[in-house]
PDB file of C-alpha atoms in Angstrom:
ATOM      1  CA  UNK P   1      69.400  69.575 110.176  1.00  0.00           C
ATOM      2  CA  UNK P   2      70.813  72.986 110.937  1.00  0.00           C
ATOM      3  CA  UNK P   3      74.397  71.657 111.169  1.00  0.00           C
ATOM      4  CA  UNK P   4      73.956  69.783 107.882  1.00  0.00           C
ATOM      5  CA  UNK P   5      72.703  72.997 106.218  1.00  0.00           C
ATOM      6  CA  UNK P   6      75.739  74.903 107.491  1.00  0.00           C
ATOM      7  CA  UNK P   7      78.010  72.148 106.196  1.00  0.00           C
ATOM      8  CA  UNK P   8      76.521  72.307 102.705  1.00  0.00           C
ATOM      9  CA  UNK P   9      76.730  76.114 102.729  1.00  0.00           C
ATOM     10  CA  UNK P  10      80.406  75.966 103.632  1.00  0.00           C
ATOM     11  CA  UNK P  11      81.006  73.321 100.990  1.00  0.00           C
ATOM     12  CA  UNK P  12      79.293  75.473  98.367  1.00  0.00           C
ATOM     13  CA  UNK P  13      81.409  78.478  99.328  1.00  0.00           C
ATOM     14  CA  UNK P  14      84.555  76.359  99.137  1.00  0.00           C
ATOM     15  CA  UNK P  15      83.665  75.056  95.682  1.00  0.00           C
ATOM     16  CA  UNK P  16      82.792  78.543  94.490  1.00  0.00           C
ATOM     17  CA  UNK P  17      86.088  79.881  95.853  1.00  0.00           C
ATOM     18  CA  UNK P  18      88.023  77.122  94.118  1.00  0.00           C
ATOM     19  CA  UNK P  19      86.240  77.859  90.854  1.00  0.00           C
ATOM     20  CA  UNK P  20      87.002  81.568  91.083  1.00  0.00           C
ATOM     21  CA  UNK P  21      90.632  80.812  91.920  1.00  0.00           C
ATOM     22  CA  UNK P  22      90.880  78.460  88.943  1.00  0.00           C
ATOM     23  CA  UNK P  23      89.386  81.114  86.671  1.00  0.00           C
ATOM     24  CA  UNK P  24      91.875  83.664  87.994  1.00  0.00           C
ATOM     25  CA  UNK P  25      94.784  81.303  87.385  1.00  0.00           C
ATOM     26  CA  UNK P  26      93.541  80.592  83.860  1.00  0.00           C
ATOM     27  CA  UNK P  27      93.631  84.351  83.157  1.00  0.00           C
ATOM     28  CA  UNK P  28      97.340  84.561  83.977  1.00  0.00           C
ATOM     29  CA  UNK P  29      99.980  84.337  81.270  1.00  0.00           C
ATOM     30  CA  UNK P  30     103.258  82.763  82.376  1.00  0.00           C
ATOM     31  CA  UNK P  31     106.431  82.889  80.318  1.00  0.00           C
ATOM     32  CA  UNK P  32     110.219  82.773  80.510  1.00  0.00           C
ATOM     33  CA  UNK P  33     112.256  85.791  79.468  1.00  0.00           C
ATOM     34  CA  UNK P  34     114.889  85.071  76.818  1.00  0.00           C
ATOM     35  CA  UNK P  35     116.879  88.261  77.381  1.00  0.00           C
ATOM     36  CA  UNK P  36     116.098  91.801  76.226  1.00  0.00           C
ATOM     37  CA  UNK P  37     113.449  92.863  75.487  1.00  0.00           C
ATOM     38  CA  UNK P  38     111.917  91.021  78.436  1.00  0.00           C
ATOM     39  CA  UNK P  39     108.395  91.003  77.012  1.00  0.00           C
ATOM     40  CA  UNK P  40     108.028  90.021  73.371  1.00  0.00           C
ATOM     41  CA  UNK P  41     104.293  89.311  73.144  1.00  0.00           C
ATOM     42  CA  UNK P  42     103.299  92.942  73.805  1.00  0.00           C
ATOM     43  CA  UNK P  43     104.860  96.349  73.381  1.00  0.00           C
ATOM     44  CA  UNK P  44     105.675  97.820  76.791  1.00  0.00           C
ATOM     45  CA  UNK P  45     107.113 101.141  77.968  1.00  0.00           C
ATOM     46  CA  UNK P  46     107.716 103.458  80.934  1.00  0.00           C
ATOM     47  CA  UNK P  47     108.510 100.828  83.591  1.00  0.00           C
ATOM     48  CA  UNK P  48     108.026 101.259  87.342  1.00  0.00           C
ATOM     49  CA  UNK P  49     108.908  98.545  89.852  1.00  0.00           C
ATOM     50  CA  UNK P  50     108.287  97.756  93.512  1.00  0.00           C
ATOM     51  CA  UNK P  51     109.407  94.845  95.668  1.00  0.00           C
ATOM     52  CA  UNK P  52     107.021  93.042  97.993  1.00  0.00           C
ATOM     53  CA  UNK P  53     108.663  90.221  99.932  1.00  0.00           C
ATOM     54  CA  UNK P  54     109.784  87.550  97.488  1.00  0.00           C
ATOM     55  CA  UNK P  55     108.251  89.223  94.440  1.00  0.00           C
ATOM     56  CA  UNK P  56     109.158  92.052  92.110  1.00  0.00           C
ATOM     57  CA  UNK P  57     106.136  93.769  90.587  1.00  0.00           C
ATOM     58  CA  UNK P  58     106.716  95.558  87.305  1.00  0.00           C
ATOM     59  CA  UNK P  59     104.167  98.065  86.005  1.00  0.00           C
ATOM     60  CA  UNK P  60     104.382  99.304  82.432  1.00  0.00           C
ATOM     61  CA  UNK P  61     102.687 101.396  79.840  1.00  0.00           C
ATOM     62  CA  UNK P  62     101.309  99.616  76.793  1.00  0.00           C
ATOM     63  CA  UNK P  63     102.023 100.607  73.200  1.00  0.00           C
ATOM     64  CA  UNK P  64      99.232  98.830  71.373  1.00  0.00           C
ATOM     65  CA  UNK P  65     100.897  97.878  68.084  1.00  0.00           C
ATOM     66  CA  UNK P  66     104.174  97.548  66.233  1.00  0.00           C
ATOM     67  CA  UNK P  67     105.334 100.019  63.623  1.00  0.00           C
ATOM     68  CA  UNK P  68     103.237 102.875  64.980  1.00  0.00           C
ATOM     69  CA  UNK P  69     103.677 106.470  63.799  1.00  0.00           C
ATOM     70  CA  UNK P  70     102.375 107.990  67.025  1.00  0.00           C
ATOM     71  CA  UNK P  71     101.436 107.025  70.584  1.00  0.00           C
ATOM     72  CA  UNK P  72      98.465 104.729  71.050  1.00  0.00           C
ATOM     73  CA  UNK P  73      98.277 103.941  74.752  1.00  0.00           C
ATOM     74  CA  UNK P  74      94.957 103.189  76.419  1.00  0.00           C
ATOM     75  CA  UNK P  75      95.809 100.966  79.386  1.00  0.00           C
ATOM     76  CA  UNK P  76      98.599  99.858  81.730  1.00  0.00           C
ATOM     77  CA  UNK P  77     100.010  96.382  82.429  1.00  0.00           C
ATOM     78  CA  UNK P  78     101.415  94.540  85.444  1.00  0.00           C
ATOM     79  CA  UNK P  79     103.911  91.664  85.578  1.00  0.00           C
ATOM     80  CA  UNK P  80     105.555  89.803  88.448  1.00  0.00           C
ATOM     81  CA  UNK P  81     108.625  87.621  88.976  1.00  0.00           C
ATOM     82  CA  UNK P  82     110.478  85.953  91.822  1.00  0.00           C
ATOM     83  CA  UNK P  83     113.708  85.217  89.924  1.00  0.00           C
ATOM     84  CA  UNK P  84     113.976  87.797  87.071  1.00  0.00           C
ATOM     85  CA  UNK P  85     113.594  84.991  84.555  1.00  0.00           C
ATOM     86  CA  UNK P  86     110.138  83.486  84.941  1.00  0.00           C
ATOM     87  CA  UNK P  87     107.350  86.033  84.669  1.00  0.00           C
ATOM     88  CA  UNK P  88     103.600  86.214  85.108  1.00  0.00           C
ATOM     89  CA  UNK P  89     101.399  88.713  83.322  1.00  0.00           C
ATOM     90  CA  UNK P  90      98.275  89.567  85.301  1.00  0.00           C
ATOM     91  CA  UNK P  91      94.961  90.824  83.910  1.00  0.00           C
ATOM     92  CA  UNK P  92      94.895  94.470  82.822  1.00  0.00           C
ATOM     93  CA  UNK P  93      94.658  96.382  86.124  1.00  0.00           C
ATOM     94  CA  UNK P  94      93.918  99.919  84.932  1.00  0.00           C
ATOM     95  CA  UNK P  95      92.670 101.752  81.836  1.00  0.00           C
ATOM     96  CA  UNK P  96      92.594 105.384  80.851  1.00  0.00           C
ATOM     97  CA  UNK P  97      88.791 105.154  80.777  1.00  0.00           C
ATOM     98  CA  UNK P  98      88.871 104.440  84.538  1.00  0.00           C
ATOM     99  CA  UNK P  99      89.613 108.161  84.922  1.00  0.00           C
ATOM    100  CA  UNK P 100      86.416 109.825  83.715  1.00  0.00           C
ATOM    101  CA  UNK P 101      87.987 113.281  83.861  1.00  0.00           C
ATOM    102  CA  UNK P 102      90.813 112.228  81.503  1.00  0.00           C
ATOM    103  CA  UNK P 103      88.437 112.367  78.517  1.00  0.00           C
ATOM    104  CA  UNK P 104      90.465 111.390  75.430  1.00  0.00           C
ATOM    105  CA  UNK P 105      93.838 111.413  77.176  1.00  0.00           C
ATOM    106  CA  UNK P 106      96.524 108.792  76.770  1.00  0.00           C
ATOM    107  CA  UNK P 107      97.775 106.196  79.272  1.00  0.00           C
ATOM    108  CA  UNK P 108     101.192 107.757  79.786  1.00  0.00           C
ATOM    109  CA  UNK P 109     103.868 106.862  82.337  1.00  0.00           C
ATOM    110  CA  UNK P 110     102.966 105.947  85.906  1.00  0.00           C
ATOM    111  CA  UNK P 111     104.435 104.849  89.227  1.00  0.00           C
ATOM    112  CA  UNK P 112     103.088 102.470  91.881  1.00  0.00           C
ATOM    113  CA  UNK P 113     103.907 102.496  95.581  1.00  0.00           C
ATOM    114  CA  UNK P 114     102.566 100.777  98.705  1.00  0.00           C
ATOM    115  CA  UNK P 115     101.479 102.715 101.778  1.00  0.00           C
ATOM    116  CA  UNK P 116      99.630 101.480 104.870  1.00  0.00           C
ATOM    117  CA  UNK P 117      98.445  98.318 103.134  1.00  0.00           C
ATOM    118  CA  UNK P 118      97.137 100.147 100.059  1.00  0.00           C
ATOM    119  CA  UNK P 119      98.671 100.365  96.586  1.00  0.00           C
ATOM    120  CA  UNK P 120      98.661 103.748  94.871  1.00  0.00           C
ATOM    121  CA  UNK P 121      99.135 104.103  91.131  1.00  0.00           C
ATOM    122  CA  UNK P 122     100.050 107.603  89.961  1.00  0.00           C
ATOM    123  CA  UNK P 123      99.476 108.020  86.240  1.00  0.00           C
ATOM    124  CA  UNK P 124      99.867 110.719  83.616  1.00  0.00           C
ATOM    125  CA  UNK P 125      97.360 111.402  80.875  1.00  0.00           C
ATOM    126  CA  UNK P 126      99.314 113.635  78.503  1.00  0.00           C
ATOM    127  CA  UNK P 127      97.505 116.985  78.685  1.00  0.00           C
ATOM    128  CA  UNK P 128      94.816 116.425  81.340  1.00  0.00           C
ATOM    129  CA  UNK P 129      97.051 115.978  84.382  1.00  0.00           C
ATOM    130  CA  UNK P 130      98.326 113.405  86.846  1.00  0.00           C
ATOM    131  CA  UNK P 131      95.823 111.123  88.550  1.00  0.00           C
ATOM    132  CA  UNK P 132      96.004 108.514  91.272  1.00  0.00           C
ATOM    133  CA  UNK P 133      94.242 105.165  91.593  1.00  0.00           C
ATOM    134  CA  UNK P 134      94.171 102.877  94.615  1.00  0.00           C
ATOM    135  CA  UNK P 135      93.843  99.125  95.212  1.00  0.00           C
ATOM    136  CA  UNK P 136      94.060  96.629  98.068  1.00  0.00           C
ATOM    137  CA  UNK P 137      96.690  94.470  96.368  1.00  0.00           C
ATOM    138  CA  UNK P 138      99.418  94.931  93.732  1.00  0.00           C
ATOM    139  CA  UNK P 139      97.350  93.395  90.920  1.00  0.00           C
ATOM    140  CA  UNK P 140      94.327  95.610  91.481  1.00  0.00           C
ATOM    141  CA  UNK P 141      91.691  96.247  90.410  1.00  0.00           C
ATOM    142  CA  UNK P 142      92.663  99.904  90.771  1.00  0.00           C
ATOM    143  CA  UNK P 143      90.041 102.629  91.080  1.00  0.00           C
ATOM    144  CA  UNK P 144      90.311 106.382  90.682  1.00  0.00           C
ATOM    145  CA  UNK P 145      90.959 107.672  94.206  1.00  0.00           C
ATOM    146  CA  UNK P 146      89.954 111.299  93.626  1.00  0.00           C
ATOM    147  CA  UNK P 147      87.577 111.591  90.683  1.00  0.00           C
ATOM    148  CA  UNK P 148      89.768 114.472  89.480  1.00  0.00           C
ATOM    149  CA  UNK P 149      93.463 115.117  88.769  1.00  0.00           C
ATOM    150  CA  UNK P 150      95.949 115.302  91.607  1.00  0.00           C
ATOM    151  CA  UNK P 151      98.071 117.731  89.573  1.00  0.00           C
ATOM    152  CA  UNK P 152      97.448 119.732  86.398  1.00  0.00           C
ATOM    153  CA  UNK P 153      99.348 122.129  84.145  1.00  0.00           C
ATOM    154  CA  UNK P 154      98.341 124.940  86.493  1.00  0.00           C
ATOM    155  CA  UNK P 155     100.683 123.409  89.064  1.00  0.00           C
ATOM    156  CA  UNK P 156     103.579 123.486  86.579  1.00  0.00           C
ATOM    157  CA  UNK P 157     104.301 127.170  87.137  1.00  0.00           C
ATOM    158  CA  UNK P 158     107.530 127.320  85.089  1.00  0.00           C
ATOM    159  CA  UNK P 159     106.134 125.528  82.014  1.00  0.00           C
ATOM    160  CA  UNK P 160     104.248 126.812  78.993  1.00  0.00           C
ATOM    161  CA  UNK P 161     103.296 123.652  77.077  1.00  0.00           C
ATOM    162  CA  UNK P 162     100.307 121.357  77.466  1.00  0.00           C
ATOM    163  CA  UNK P 163     102.154 118.132  78.298  1.00  0.00           C
ATOM    164  CA  UNK P 164     104.189 119.531  81.226  1.00  0.00           C
ATOM    165  CA  UNK P 165     102.254 117.570  83.863  1.00  0.00           C
ATOM    166  CA  UNK P 166     103.417 113.994  83.192  1.00  0.00           C
ATOM    167  CA  UNK P 167     105.708 111.257  84.498  1.00  0.00           C
ATOM    168  CA  UNK P 168     104.998 111.067  88.247  1.00  0.00           C
ATOM    169  CA  UNK P 169     107.520 109.296  90.476  1.00  0.00           C
ATOM    170  CA  UNK P 170     107.014 108.599  94.173  1.00  0.00           C
ATOM    171  CA  UNK P 171     109.700 108.358  96.824  1.00  0.00           C
ATOM    172  CA  UNK P 172     109.021 107.575 100.501  1.00  0.00           C
ATOM    173  CA  UNK P 173     111.909 108.708 102.665  1.00  0.00           C
ATOM    174  CA  UNK P 174     113.271 106.927 105.713  1.00  0.00           C
ATOM    175  CA  UNK P 175     111.209 109.173 108.007  1.00  0.00           C
ATOM    176  CA  UNK P 176     108.026 108.041 106.258  1.00  0.00           C
ATOM    177  CA  UNK P 177     107.481 111.277 104.336  1.00  0.00           C
ATOM    178  CA  UNK P 178     106.194 110.620 100.789  1.00  0.00           C
ATOM    179  CA  UNK P 179     107.315 112.857  97.917  1.00  0.00           C
ATOM    180  CA  UNK P 180     106.178 113.166  94.323  1.00  0.00           C
ATOM    181  CA  UNK P 181     108.397 114.278  91.410  1.00  0.00           C
ATOM    182  CA  UNK P 182     107.116 114.934  87.889  1.00  0.00           C
ATOM    183  CA  UNK P 183     107.399 117.072  84.778  1.00  0.00           C
ATOM    184  CA  UNK P 184     108.419 117.539  81.161  1.00  0.00           C
ATOM    185  CA  UNK P 185     110.892 120.289  80.325  1.00  0.00           C
ATOM    186  CA  UNK P 186     110.945 121.348  83.970  1.00  0.00           C
ATOM    187  CA  UNK P 187     111.152 119.060  87.010  1.00  0.00           C
ATOM    188  CA  UNK P 188     108.777 119.669  89.919  1.00  0.00           C
ATOM    189  CA  UNK P 189     108.429 118.085  93.333  1.00  0.00           C
ATOM    190  CA  UNK P 190     106.233 118.308  96.419  1.00  0.00           C
ATOM    191  CA  UNK P 191     105.367 116.517  99.628  1.00  0.00           C
ATOM    192  CA  UNK P 192     102.365 114.221  99.718  1.00  0.00           C
ATOM    193  CA  UNK P 193     100.106 113.976 102.722  1.00  0.00           C
ATOM    194  CA  UNK P 194     100.007 110.669 104.569  1.00  0.00           C
ATOM    195  CA  UNK P 195      96.766 109.786 102.772  1.00  0.00           C
ATOM    196  CA  UNK P 196      98.805 109.777  99.510  1.00  0.00           C
ATOM    197  CA  UNK P 197      96.132 111.615  97.543  1.00  0.00           C
ATOM    198  CA  UNK P 198      96.791 115.247  98.485  1.00  0.00           C
ATOM    199  CA  UNK P 199      99.703 117.608  97.951  1.00  0.00           C
ATOM    200  CA  UNK P 200     101.122 118.869 101.242  1.00  0.00           C
ATOM    201  CA  UNK P 201     102.408 122.422 100.983  1.00  0.00           C
ATOM    202  CA  UNK P 202     104.413 124.204  98.321  1.00  0.00           C
ATOM    203  CA  UNK P 203     105.247 122.843  94.877  1.00  0.00           C
ATOM    204  CA  UNK P 204     108.920 123.418  94.126  1.00  0.00           C
ATOM    205  CA  UNK P 205     111.237 123.126  91.133  1.00  0.00           C
ATOM    206  CA  UNK P 206     114.480 121.164  90.825  1.00  0.00           C
ATOM    207  CA  UNK P 207     117.336 123.266  89.447  1.00  0.00           C
ATOM    208  CA  UNK P 208     121.104 122.751  89.477  1.00  0.00           C
ATOM    209  CA  UNK P 209     124.153 123.337  87.295  1.00  0.00           C
ATOM    210  CA  UNK P 210     124.237 120.976  84.327  1.00  0.00           C
ATOM    211  CA  UNK P 211     120.547 120.018  84.653  1.00  0.00           C
ATOM    212  CA  UNK P 212     119.141 119.394  81.165  1.00  0.00           C
ATOM    213  CA  UNK P 213     115.788 117.848  81.999  1.00  0.00           C
ATOM    214  CA  UNK P 214     113.394 116.322  79.521  1.00  0.00           C
ATOM    215  CA  UNK P 215     111.155 114.032  81.608  1.00  0.00           C
ATOM    216  CA  UNK P 216     111.024 110.736  83.562  1.00  0.00           C
ATOM    217  CA  UNK P 217     112.347 111.651  87.024  1.00  0.00           C
ATOM    218  CA  UNK P 218     113.081 108.765  89.396  1.00  0.00           C
ATOM    219  CA  UNK P 219     114.415 109.071  92.949  1.00  0.00           C
ATOM    220  CA  UNK P 220     116.048 106.327  94.980  1.00  0.00           C
ATOM    221  CA  UNK P 221     118.359 106.203  97.974  1.00  0.00           C
ATOM    222  CA  UNK P 222     121.308 103.992  98.840  1.00  0.00           C
ATOM    223  CA  UNK P 223     123.807 104.331 101.700  1.00  0.00           C
ATOM    224  CA  UNK P 224     122.557 107.820 102.665  1.00  0.00           C
ATOM    225  CA  UNK P 225     122.911 109.160  99.109  1.00  0.00           C
ATOM    226  CA  UNK P 226     119.856 110.357  97.189  1.00  0.00           C
ATOM    227  CA  UNK P 227     119.909 109.703  93.439  1.00  0.00           C
ATOM    228  CA  UNK P 228     117.818 111.634  90.937  1.00  0.00           C
ATOM    229  CA  UNK P 229     117.821 109.982  87.527  1.00  0.00           C
ATOM    230  CA  UNK P 230     115.995 111.487  84.564  1.00  0.00           C
ATOM    231  CA  UNK P 231     115.716 111.578  80.794  1.00  0.00           C
ATOM    232  CA  UNK P 232     117.924 114.279  79.299  1.00  0.00           C
ATOM    233  CA  UNK P 233     117.829 115.756  75.799  1.00  0.00           C
ATOM    234  CA  UNK P 234     115.884 114.454  72.829  1.00  0.00           C
ATOM    235  CA  UNK P 235     116.540 111.751  71.722  1.00  0.00           C
ATOM    236  CA  UNK P 236     116.855 110.895  75.377  1.00  0.00           C
ATOM    237  CA  UNK P 237     119.748 109.666  77.435  1.00  0.00           C
ATOM    238  CA  UNK P 238     119.403 108.976  81.163  1.00  0.00           C
ATOM    239  CA  UNK P 239     121.474 111.311  83.332  1.00  0.00           C
ATOM    240  CA  UNK P 240     121.709 111.534  87.106  1.00  0.00           C
ATOM    241  CA  UNK P 241     122.565 113.727  90.065  1.00  0.00           C
ATOM    242  CA  UNK P 242     123.212 113.041  93.746  1.00  0.00           C
ATOM    243  CA  UNK P 243     122.456 114.808  97.001  1.00  0.00           C
ATOM    244  CA  UNK P 244     122.578 114.393 100.760  1.00  0.00           C
ATOM    245  CA  UNK P 245     118.980 115.617 100.996  1.00  0.00           C
ATOM    246  CA  UNK P 246     115.793 114.901  99.113  1.00  0.00           C
ATOM    247  CA  UNK P 247     115.442 118.644  98.498  1.00  0.00           C
ATOM    248  CA  UNK P 248     118.997 119.110  97.297  1.00  0.00           C
ATOM    249  CA  UNK P 249     121.242 120.779  96.524  1.00  0.00           C
ATOM    250  CA  UNK P 250     121.830 118.290  93.717  1.00  0.00           C
ATOM    251  CA  UNK P 251     125.186 117.695  92.060  1.00  0.00           C
ATOM    252  CA  UNK P 252     125.200 116.609  88.432  1.00  0.00           C
ATOM    253  CA  UNK P 253     127.124 113.362  87.947  1.00  0.00           C
ATOM    254  CA  UNK P 254     126.795 112.691  84.224  1.00  0.00           C
ATOM    255  CA  UNK P 255     125.201 110.225  81.823  1.00  0.00           C
ATOM    256  CA  UNK P 256     123.997 106.891  83.203  1.00  0.00           C
ATOM    257  CA  UNK P 257     122.405 105.316  80.120  1.00  0.00           C
ATOM    258  CA  UNK P 258     123.077 106.137  76.471  1.00  0.00           C
ATOM    259  CA  UNK P 259     120.519 106.482  73.668  1.00  0.00           C
ATOM    260  CA  UNK P 260     118.176 103.519  73.574  1.00  0.00           C
ATOM    261  CA  UNK P 261     118.759 102.323  70.037  1.00  0.00           C
ATOM    262  CA  UNK P 262     116.055 103.287  67.565  1.00  0.00           C
ATOM    263  CA  UNK P 263     113.811 104.803  70.244  1.00  0.00           C
ATOM    264  CA  UNK P 264     113.684 108.535  70.836  1.00  0.00           C
ATOM    265  CA  UNK P 265     112.590 108.253  74.479  1.00  0.00           C
ATOM    266  CA  UNK P 266     114.027 106.502  77.496  1.00  0.00           C
ATOM    267  CA  UNK P 267     112.339 105.967  80.843  1.00  0.00           C
ATOM    268  CA  UNK P 268     113.934 104.189  83.784  1.00  0.00           C
ATOM    269  CA  UNK P 269     113.102 102.426  87.022  1.00  0.00           C
ATOM    270  CA  UNK P 270     115.789 101.525  89.551  1.00  0.00           C
ATOM    271  CA  UNK P 271     115.193  98.834  92.124  1.00  0.00           C
ATOM    272  CA  UNK P 272     117.087  96.570  94.498  1.00  0.00           C
ATOM    273  CA  UNK P 273     115.767  93.023  94.522  1.00  0.00           C
ATOM    274  CA  UNK P 274     117.262  90.109  96.444  1.00  0.00           C
ATOM    275  CA  UNK P 275     120.514  92.003  97.045  1.00  0.00           C
ATOM    276  CA  UNK P 276     120.969  92.884  93.367  1.00  0.00           C
ATOM    277  CA  UNK P 277     120.479  96.262  91.710  1.00  0.00           C
ATOM    278  CA  UNK P 278     118.581  96.588  88.442  1.00  0.00           C
ATOM    279  CA  UNK P 279     118.135  99.270  85.808  1.00  0.00           C
ATOM    280  CA  UNK P 280     114.823  98.848  83.989  1.00  0.00           C
ATOM    281  CA  UNK P 281     114.170 100.888  80.853  1.00  0.00           C
ATOM    282  CA  UNK P 282     112.606 100.760  77.403  1.00  0.00           C
ATOM    283  CA  UNK P 283     113.914 100.823  73.873  1.00  0.00           C
ATOM    284  CA  UNK P 284     112.617 100.098  70.371  1.00  0.00           C
ATOM    285  CA  UNK P 285     114.355  96.757  70.176  1.00  0.00           C
ATOM    286  CA  UNK P 286     111.504  94.329  69.538  1.00  0.00           C
ATOM    287  CA  UNK P 287     112.094  93.010  66.035  1.00  0.00           C
ATOM    288  CA  UNK P 288     110.858  93.779  63.464  1.00  0.00           C
ATOM    289  CA  UNK P 289     108.415  96.564  64.214  1.00  0.00           C
ATOM    290  CA  UNK P 290     109.886  98.147  67.330  1.00  0.00           C
ATOM    291  CA  UNK P 291     110.499 101.873  67.434  1.00  0.00           C
ATOM    292  CA  UNK P 292     109.813 105.130  69.242  1.00  0.00           C
ATOM    293  CA  UNK P 293     106.076 104.417  69.422  1.00  0.00           C
ATOM    294  CA  UNK P 294     106.301 100.630  69.709  1.00  0.00           C
ATOM    295  CA  UNK P 295     108.625 100.222  72.657  1.00  0.00           C
ATOM    296  CA  UNK P 296     109.837  97.332  74.787  1.00  0.00           C
ATOM    297  CA  UNK P 297     110.970  97.053  78.396  1.00  0.00           C
ATOM    298  CA  UNK P 298     114.501  95.773  79.051  1.00  0.00           C
ATOM    299  CA  UNK P 299     116.451  95.035  82.240  1.00  0.00           C
ATOM    300  CA  UNK P 300     120.189  95.294  82.843  1.00  0.00           C
ATOM    301  CA  UNK P 301     122.292  95.420  85.988  1.00  0.00           C
ATOM    302  CA  UNK P 302     123.086  98.609  87.867  1.00  0.00           C
ATOM    303  CA  UNK P 303     126.475  98.953  89.536  1.00  0.00           C
ATOM    304  CA  UNK P 304     127.884 101.433  92.064  1.00  0.00           C
ATOM    305  CA  UNK P 305     131.426 102.731  92.375  1.00  0.00           C
ATOM    306  CA  UNK P 306     133.129 102.851  95.774  1.00  0.00           C
ATOM    307  CA  UNK P 307     132.488 106.583  96.051  1.00  0.00           C
ATOM    308  CA  UNK P 308     128.755 106.145  95.528  1.00  0.00           C
ATOM    309  CA  UNK P 309     128.676 107.260  91.903  1.00  0.00           C
ATOM    310  CA  UNK P 310     127.038 104.986  89.338  1.00  0.00           C
ATOM    311  CA  UNK P 311     128.761 103.032  86.620  1.00  0.00           C
ATOM    312  CA  UNK P 312     127.507 103.579  83.074  1.00  0.00           C
ATOM    313  CA  UNK P 313     124.711 101.093  82.367  1.00  0.00           C
ATOM    314  CA  UNK P 314     125.629  98.624  79.639  1.00  0.00           C
ATOM    315  CA  UNK P 315     122.581  97.757  77.553  1.00  0.00           C
ATOM    316  CA  UNK P 316     122.665  94.114  76.552  1.00  0.00           C
ATOM    317  CA  UNK P 317     120.758  91.640  74.455  1.00  0.00           C
ATOM    318  CA  UNK P 318     121.304  88.921  77.051  1.00  0.00           C
ATOM    319  CA  UNK P 319     119.686  90.869  79.901  1.00  0.00           C
ATOM    320  CA  UNK P 320     120.177  89.793  83.509  1.00  0.00           C
ATOM    321  CA  UNK P 321     120.886  86.348  84.893  1.00  0.00           C
ATOM    322  CA  UNK P 322     118.157  84.525  86.805  1.00  0.00           C
ATOM    323  CA  UNK P 323     118.334  84.679  90.574  1.00  0.00           C
ATOM    324  CA  UNK P 324     119.174  81.255  91.918  1.00  0.00           C
TER     325      UNK P 324
END
């Protein structure tokens, strides 16, 4: 009788697991991208991407409606693809209300990275600071890791406006040291401790000749060259600089991406996926109600010159080809 009871218990658990899996699959939205913008059923902005094995995970902000006159952003979204053509939208993984200290803040730009089997989502909340949430898998659910901001305007020592502490970007160097870059008007950076939820040491400022910084820093590395890309001016273009060290000195290299159509902001992610390089950004190109406050994520190819400089990104309607 005991063995029969164990059998029925295992069977019940199996059936329950299958039911939960079916419910999870029913909550996924699958679609095929037709070009740029990639996502046409929702307004998306401020992309950040990571690669895990065979999958690219794309995290975005969420402009709630078309034709807006101001920002209305209360949650973040996550999408995945294995071929840059067929996409899956997963359930909403994180909301601004998940950060109790953020009060009436907005769900501004964020960045996700993996470390020691955990996924850390660094988010900005307009005027209340930068927070960090953590999850056991790339789809979440994510939970506030600190119960307070990781960084606030008090850490932005060279700034004098209330939205200085936004747009976090994480870079983990080859030696395993994690870094965080952020800012609006001024660009700041600091080491993170191995636990990913504490600043390690001094907060410093990025400065170099030709540096006109608005926001949206992003750091990546290829062939021993560090690249700092960022939004410059307003309306924003994406410019970039290079260095042989994560702490500089940086050398300004010029404009990478021109004005994004009818959108005043631009915000980029750069990622290598299946031996191809991609430039992910937003514009106001979703017809007919796209604009500066109703933005859409687009993807085009990124190309390098022989000397390590970057070719100007060509924004296209067609987008990128599927990976065969």
